[in-house]
Amino acid sequence: MTTDTKNGEVINDEQQAETIADAVVALAGSSQTHRRLLEVYRQIEGDTYLEQDIQTLQTCVSDNKPYWDICCVLAAFATLRNPKAYLEIGVRRGRSTSVVAALNPRIDLYLFDLWHPDYAGVANPGPDFVHKQLDRVGHCGKREFYSGYSQETVPAFFKQTDRPDLFSMVTVDGDHRDEGARRDLDNVYTVLAPGGLLVFDDIVHPTYPTLHDTWRGFAVCHSDLYTRENMSDATGTALGIRS
Ligand SMILES: C[S@@+](CC[C@H](N)C(=O)[O-])C[C@H]1O[C@@H](n2cnc3c(N)ncnc32)[C@H](O)[C@@H]1O
């Protein structure tokens, strides 16, 4: 089906998804995005991981080096597509959520985490802490927190009648075990809007060597998902745009 025009030419849904994916990757890896992320990271309360992120981005900016991770992708898509609602599995201390909120302060946030104590060796305090992070970046949209195992809380949330029908921006960065991650991916795909972004993190994380296979296994089941992967930067990030 034809839906859009590019340079005066009519393009179809598949071409449009490819075009969005290419535009997101190009902007994600740019100095413009790196500078914007540095501004956000300096506003929120950090930890040792955020300090490493800041050092990495400062080097990228000073060397004009292309680089993209999960937060670069989210910042790029939020800038290009102005999404109205965001669903995130795996919030932790609100780094990725704060990036989305800073770029789109009015966005409605639907946030899922079980707040695993001391996740990755750092305090993981929960919703009150994330509320403060979001206040720091000027977020003024709706915030809904769902605490517990995402494999249970997400399907329960989808049964609510007052939720958005579809989401144009979704992150899966919670359960890093293969089965749990795959269930999260399958669950959220049912609400991913046409033209929407799905981000999946840590595809080359040394602690989770099979997570890339999990992503690939999921992606090949969805011919309407146009994917890009970065195996070089950070712990690896995958994204898909639905046609
Ligand atoms: C990698 S961290 C998320 C990082 C965050 N997206 C960011 O970029 O800053 C993963 C989070 O997922 C949560 N988590 C792990 N397994 C989960 C599960 N089965 N259901 C819900 N949350 C889970 C942990 O508590 C942790 O806070």
Tab-separated table of C-alpha atoms and ligand atoms in Angstrom:
chain	number	residue	atom	x	y	z
A	1	MET	CA	0.000	0.000	0.000
A	2	THR	CA	1.320	3.463	-0.817
A	3	THR	CA	1.413	5.859	2.091
A	4	ASP	CA	3.960	8.628	1.809
A	5	THR	CA	6.112	10.659	-0.484
A	6	LYS	CA	9.867	11.055	-0.485
A	7	ASN	CA	11.521	13.556	-2.806
A	8	GLY	CA	8.225	13.760	-4.665
A	9	GLU	CA	8.063	9.978	-5.240
A	10	VAL	CA	5.364	7.746	-3.818
A	11	ILE	CA	6.823	5.103	-1.500
A	12	ASN	CA	5.183	2.064	0.109
A	13	ASP	CA	4.971	1.038	3.779
A	14	GLU	CA	8.062	-1.163	3.557
A	15	GLN	CA	10.168	1.585	2.010
A	16	GLN	CA	8.878	4.023	4.607
A	17	ALA	CA	9.922	1.702	7.456
A	18	GLU	CA	13.388	1.333	5.903
A	19	THR	CA	13.607	5.109	5.513
A	20	ILE	CA	12.670	5.685	9.165
A	21	ALA	CA	15.176	3.038	10.321
A	22	ASP	CA	17.980	4.641	8.304
A	23	ALA	CA	17.082	8.126	9.570
A	24	VAL	CA	17.004	6.929	13.194
A	25	VAL	CA	20.419	5.256	12.899
A	26	ALA	CA	21.942	8.314	11.184
A	27	LEU	CA	20.650	10.737	13.824
A	28	ALA	CA	21.383	8.330	16.713
A	29	GLY	CA	25.064	8.228	15.804
A	30	SER	CA	25.476	11.971	15.320
A	31	SER	CA	27.230	14.580	17.461
A	32	GLN	CA	23.897	16.412	17.694
A	33	THR	CA	22.411	13.461	19.586
A	34	HIS	CA	25.539	12.898	21.677
A	35	ARG	CA	25.476	16.540	22.830
A	36	ARG	CA	21.774	16.338	23.679
A	37	LEU	CA	22.306	13.149	25.694
A	38	LEU	CA	25.152	14.771	27.630
A	39	GLU	CA	22.766	17.569	28.622
A	40	VAL	CA	20.210	15.016	29.884
A	41	TYR	CA	22.784	12.906	31.713
A	42	ARG	CA	24.036	15.977	33.578
A	43	GLN	CA	20.494	16.733	34.766
A	44	ILE	CA	19.713	13.347	36.338
A	45	GLU	CA	21.217	11.600	39.355
A	46	GLY	CA	23.971	9.335	38.097
A	47	ASP	CA	25.887	6.213	39.028
A	48	THR	CA	29.141	4.623	37.867
A	49	TYR	CA	27.495	3.448	34.616
A	50	LEU	CA	26.220	6.919	33.784
A	51	GLU	CA	29.690	8.357	34.445
A	52	GLN	CA	31.070	5.884	31.879
A	53	ASP	CA	28.353	6.915	29.404
A	54	ILE	CA	29.277	10.564	29.879
A	55	GLN	CA	32.963	9.844	29.263
A	56	THR	CA	32.148	7.831	26.129
A	57	LEU	CA	29.926	10.566	24.688
A	58	GLN	CA	32.435	13.315	25.500
A	59	THR	CA	35.073	11.388	23.540
A	60	CYS	CA	32.654	10.890	20.631
A	61	VAL	CA	31.874	14.605	20.542
A	62	SER	CA	35.494	15.729	20.729
A	63	ASP	CA	36.609	13.168	18.083
A	64	ASN	CA	33.404	13.535	15.993
A	65	LYS	CA	33.068	9.760	16.241
A	66	PRO	CA	29.877	7.937	15.191
A	67	TYR	CA	28.446	5.873	18.054
A	68	TRP	CA	24.993	4.677	19.060
A	69	ASP	CA	23.501	2.814	21.958
A	70	ILE	CA	19.950	2.357	23.298
A	71	CYS	CA	19.659	5.964	24.524
A	72	CYS	CA	20.979	7.402	21.250
A	73	VAL	CA	18.265	5.451	19.388
A	74	LEU	CA	15.535	6.629	21.746
A	75	ALA	CA	16.673	10.249	21.497
A	76	ALA	CA	16.780	10.073	17.703
A	77	PHE	CA	13.325	8.523	17.330
A	78	ALA	CA	11.810	10.906	19.893
A	79	THR	CA	13.247	13.830	17.925
A	80	LEU	CA	12.166	12.593	14.502
A	81	ARG	CA	8.709	11.160	15.229
A	82	ASN	CA	7.395	13.001	18.312
A	83	PRO	CA	5.720	9.921	19.868
A	84	LYS	CA	2.762	10.446	22.225
A	85	ALA	CA	3.204	7.362	24.433
A	86	TYR	CA	6.160	5.206	25.447
A	87	LEU	CA	6.216	1.707	26.926
A	88	GLU	CA	9.416	0.559	28.609
A	89	ILE	CA	10.252	-2.803	30.159
A	90	GLY	CA	13.379	-2.384	32.305
A	91	VAL	CA	13.550	1.107	33.769
A	92	ARG	CA	16.154	0.761	36.530
A	93	ARG	CA	17.248	4.294	37.591
A	94	GLY	CA	15.405	6.002	34.748
A	95	ARG	CA	18.297	6.731	32.387
A	96	SER	CA	16.571	5.671	29.141
A	97	THR	CA	13.181	6.892	30.390
A	98	SER	CA	14.646	10.310	31.186
A	99	VAL	CA	16.088	10.600	27.695
A	100	VAL	CA	12.669	9.985	26.147
A	101	ALA	CA	11.011	12.377	28.609
A	102	ALA	CA	13.572	15.145	28.080
A	103	LEU	CA	13.130	15.014	24.314
A	104	ASN	CA	9.320	14.811	24.534
A	105	PRO	CA	8.282	16.351	27.887
A	106	ARG	CA	4.555	15.785	27.285
A	107	ILE	CA	4.887	12.090	26.431
A	108	ASP	CA	2.846	9.561	28.442
A	109	LEU	CA	5.047	6.931	30.085
A	110	TYR	CA	4.085	3.320	30.878
A	111	LEU	CA	6.951	1.843	32.878
A	112	PHE	CA	7.499	-1.791	33.883
A	113	ASP	CA	10.143	-3.103	36.272
A	114	LEU	CA	10.443	-5.479	39.201
A	115	TRP	CA	13.132	-3.209	40.750
A	116	HIS	CA	15.627	-6.002	41.258
A	117	PRO	CA	17.618	-4.843	44.347
A	118	ASP	CA	21.153	-3.678	43.605
A	119	TYR	CA	20.797	-4.508	39.916
A	120	ALA	CA	24.310	-4.744	38.378
A	121	GLY	CA	25.781	-3.760	41.746
A	122	VAL	CA	24.021	-0.390	42.001
A	123	ALA	CA	20.980	0.601	44.106
A	124	ASN	CA	17.733	0.221	42.157
A	125	PRO	CA	15.325	2.233	44.333
A	126	GLY	CA	12.107	2.117	42.312
A	127	PRO	CA	9.322	4.458	41.182
A	128	ASP	CA	9.873	7.310	43.691
A	129	PHE	CA	13.459	7.665	42.520
A	130	VAL	CA	12.442	7.572	38.849
A	131	HIS	CA	9.741	10.200	39.505
A	132	LYS	CA	12.503	12.538	40.743
A	133	GLN	CA	14.640	11.809	37.684
A	134	LEU	CA	11.698	12.668	35.427
A	135	ASP	CA	11.013	15.874	37.370
A	136	ARG	CA	14.640	16.864	36.819
A	137	VAL	CA	14.254	16.705	33.027
A	138	GLY	CA	10.958	18.615	33.030
A	139	HIS	CA	8.613	15.764	32.170
A	140	CYS	CA	4.970	16.817	32.441
A	141	GLY	CA	3.075	13.926	30.808
A	142	LYS	CA	1.349	10.954	32.425
A	143	ARG	CA	3.470	8.428	34.362
A	144	GLU	CA	2.246	4.940	35.180
A	145	PHE	CA	4.460	2.417	36.960
A	146	TYR	CA	3.799	-1.326	36.937
A	147	SER	CA	5.944	-3.222	39.418
A	148	GLY	CA	6.523	-6.974	39.171
A	149	TYR	CA	7.555	-9.545	36.593
A	150	SER	CA	6.939	-8.047	33.169
A	151	GLN	CA	5.822	-11.424	31.843
A	152	GLU	CA	2.834	-10.985	34.183
A	153	THR	CA	2.383	-7.214	34.486
A	154	VAL	CA	2.511	-6.443	30.753
A	155	PRO	CA	-0.226	-8.922	29.704
A	156	ALA	CA	-2.335	-7.716	32.662
A	157	PHE	CA	-1.844	-4.102	31.540
A	158	PHE	CA	-2.943	-4.990	28.005
A	159	LYS	CA	-6.292	-6.130	29.431
A	160	GLN	CA	-6.939	-2.662	30.844
A	161	THR	CA	-9.476	-0.719	28.819
A	162	ASP	CA	-7.976	2.699	29.598
A	163	ARG	CA	-4.586	2.071	28.021
A	164	PRO	CA	-3.482	3.353	24.589
A	165	ASP	CA	-4.444	0.895	21.829
A	166	LEU	CA	-1.022	1.079	20.200
A	167	PHE	CA	2.439	2.413	21.085
A	168	SER	CA	4.797	4.055	18.612
A	169	MET	CA	7.826	3.652	20.859
A	170	VAL	CA	8.704	0.571	22.931
A	171	THR	CA	11.865	-0.603	24.722
A	172	VAL	CA	12.533	-4.144	25.927
A	173	ASP	CA	15.455	-3.991	28.384
A	174	GLY	CA	14.232	-5.932	31.413
A	175	ASP	CA	14.604	-9.700	31.800
A	176	HIS	CA	17.871	-10.700	30.085
A	177	ARG	CA	17.220	-14.429	30.218
A	178	ASP	CA	16.397	-15.765	26.750
A	179	GLU	CA	12.928	-17.067	27.530
A	180	GLY	CA	11.888	-13.985	29.502
A	181	ALA	CA	13.243	-11.571	26.891
A	182	ARG	CA	11.492	-13.458	24.096
A	183	ARG	CA	8.194	-13.363	25.969
A	184	ASP	CA	8.571	-9.627	26.501
A	185	LEU	CA	9.295	-9.114	22.790
A	186	ASP	CA	6.320	-11.241	21.729
A	187	ASN	CA	4.022	-9.469	24.189
A	188	VAL	CA	4.888	-5.907	23.198
A	189	TYR	CA	4.772	-6.640	19.484
A	190	THR	CA	1.012	-6.989	19.764
A	191	VAL	CA	0.767	-3.252	20.566
A	192	LEU	CA	3.536	-1.826	18.345
A	193	ALA	CA	2.029	0.720	15.947
A	194	PRO	CA	2.802	0.822	12.204
A	195	GLY	CA	5.859	3.053	11.841
A	196	GLY	CA	6.646	2.402	15.503
A	197	LEU	CA	10.048	1.724	17.041
A	198	LEU	CA	11.027	-1.354	19.057
A	199	VAL	CA	14.413	-1.192	20.830
A	200	PHE	CA	16.171	-4.215	22.331
A	201	ASP	CA	19.387	-3.751	24.295
A	202	ASP	CA	22.495	-5.761	25.170
A	203	ILE	CA	22.727	-7.984	22.088
A	204	VAL	CA	26.491	-8.409	22.602
A	205	HIS	CA	26.622	-8.178	26.389
A	206	PRO	CA	29.279	-10.679	27.594
A	207	THR	CA	27.044	-11.803	30.470
A	208	TYR	CA	24.203	-12.718	28.056
A	209	PRO	CA	25.921	-14.366	25.080
A	210	THR	CA	22.713	-15.813	23.593
A	211	LEU	CA	20.597	-12.639	23.693
A	212	HIS	CA	21.481	-11.784	20.099
A	213	ASP	CA	20.102	-15.164	18.986
A	214	THR	CA	16.943	-14.394	20.960
A	215	TRP	CA	16.522	-11.116	19.066
A	216	ARG	CA	17.233	-12.748	15.707
A	217	GLY	CA	14.802	-15.578	16.459
A	218	PHE	CA	12.130	-13.016	17.220
A	219	ALA	CA	12.902	-10.744	14.270
A	220	VAL	CA	12.732	-13.507	11.628
A	221	CYS	CA	9.158	-14.257	12.748
A	222	HIS	CA	8.053	-10.731	11.786
A	223	SER	CA	8.508	-9.878	8.125
A	224	ASP	CA	6.943	-6.463	8.775
A	225	LEU	CA	9.807	-5.486	11.125
A	226	TYR	CA	12.733	-3.640	9.506
A	227	THR	CA	15.732	-4.098	11.747
A	228	ARG	CA	19.116	-2.546	12.337
A	229	GLU	CA	21.786	-3.836	14.731
A	230	ASN	CA	24.871	-2.274	16.212
A	231	MET	CA	27.283	-4.926	17.472
A	232	SER	CA	30.190	-2.483	17.881
A	233	ASP	CA	29.165	0.135	20.423
A	234	ALA	CA	28.417	-0.267	24.142
A	235	THR	CA	26.846	-3.695	24.781
A	236	GLY	CA	25.071	-3.841	21.429
A	237	THR	CA	21.684	-2.461	20.465
A	238	ALA	CA	19.014	-3.695	18.073
A	239	LEU	CA	16.041	-1.769	16.743
A	240	GLY	CA	13.115	-2.485	14.497
A	241	ILE	CA	10.622	-0.276	12.702
A	242	ARG	CA	7.266	-1.860	11.942
A	243	SER	CA	5.851	-1.245	8.471
B	1	LIG	C1	19.348	-3.150	32.133
B	1	LIG	S1	18.297	-2.520	33.387
B	1	LIG	C2	17.344	-1.311	32.498
B	1	LIG	C3	18.174	-0.126	32.109
B	1	LIG	C4	17.405	1.042	31.535
B	1	LIG	N1	16.590	0.669	30.388
B	1	LIG	C5	18.407	2.112	31.091
B	1	LIG	O1	18.756	2.155	29.902
B	1	LIG	O2	18.865	2.855	31.953
B	1	LIG	C6	17.177	-3.846	33.583
B	1	LIG	C7	16.037	-3.620	34.567
B	1	LIG	O3	15.092	-4.668	34.296
B	1	LIG	C8	14.553	-5.102	35.509
B	1	LIG	N2	14.080	-6.496	35.313
B	1	LIG	C9	14.827	-7.616	35.218
B	1	LIG	N3	14.032	-8.680	35.006
B	1	LIG	C10	12.759	-8.218	34.973
B	1	LIG	C11	11.472	-8.833	34.813
B	1	LIG	N4	11.330	-10.158	34.620
B	1	LIG	N5	10.371	-8.039	34.846
B	1	LIG	C12	10.491	-6.704	35.041
B	1	LIG	N6	11.673	-6.066	35.186
B	1	LIG	C13	12.793	-6.822	35.161
B	1	LIG	C14	15.632	-4.950	36.559
B	1	LIG	O4	15.056	-4.759	37.849
B	1	LIG	C15	16.375	-3.699	36.044
B	1	LIG	O5	15.919	-2.548	36.724
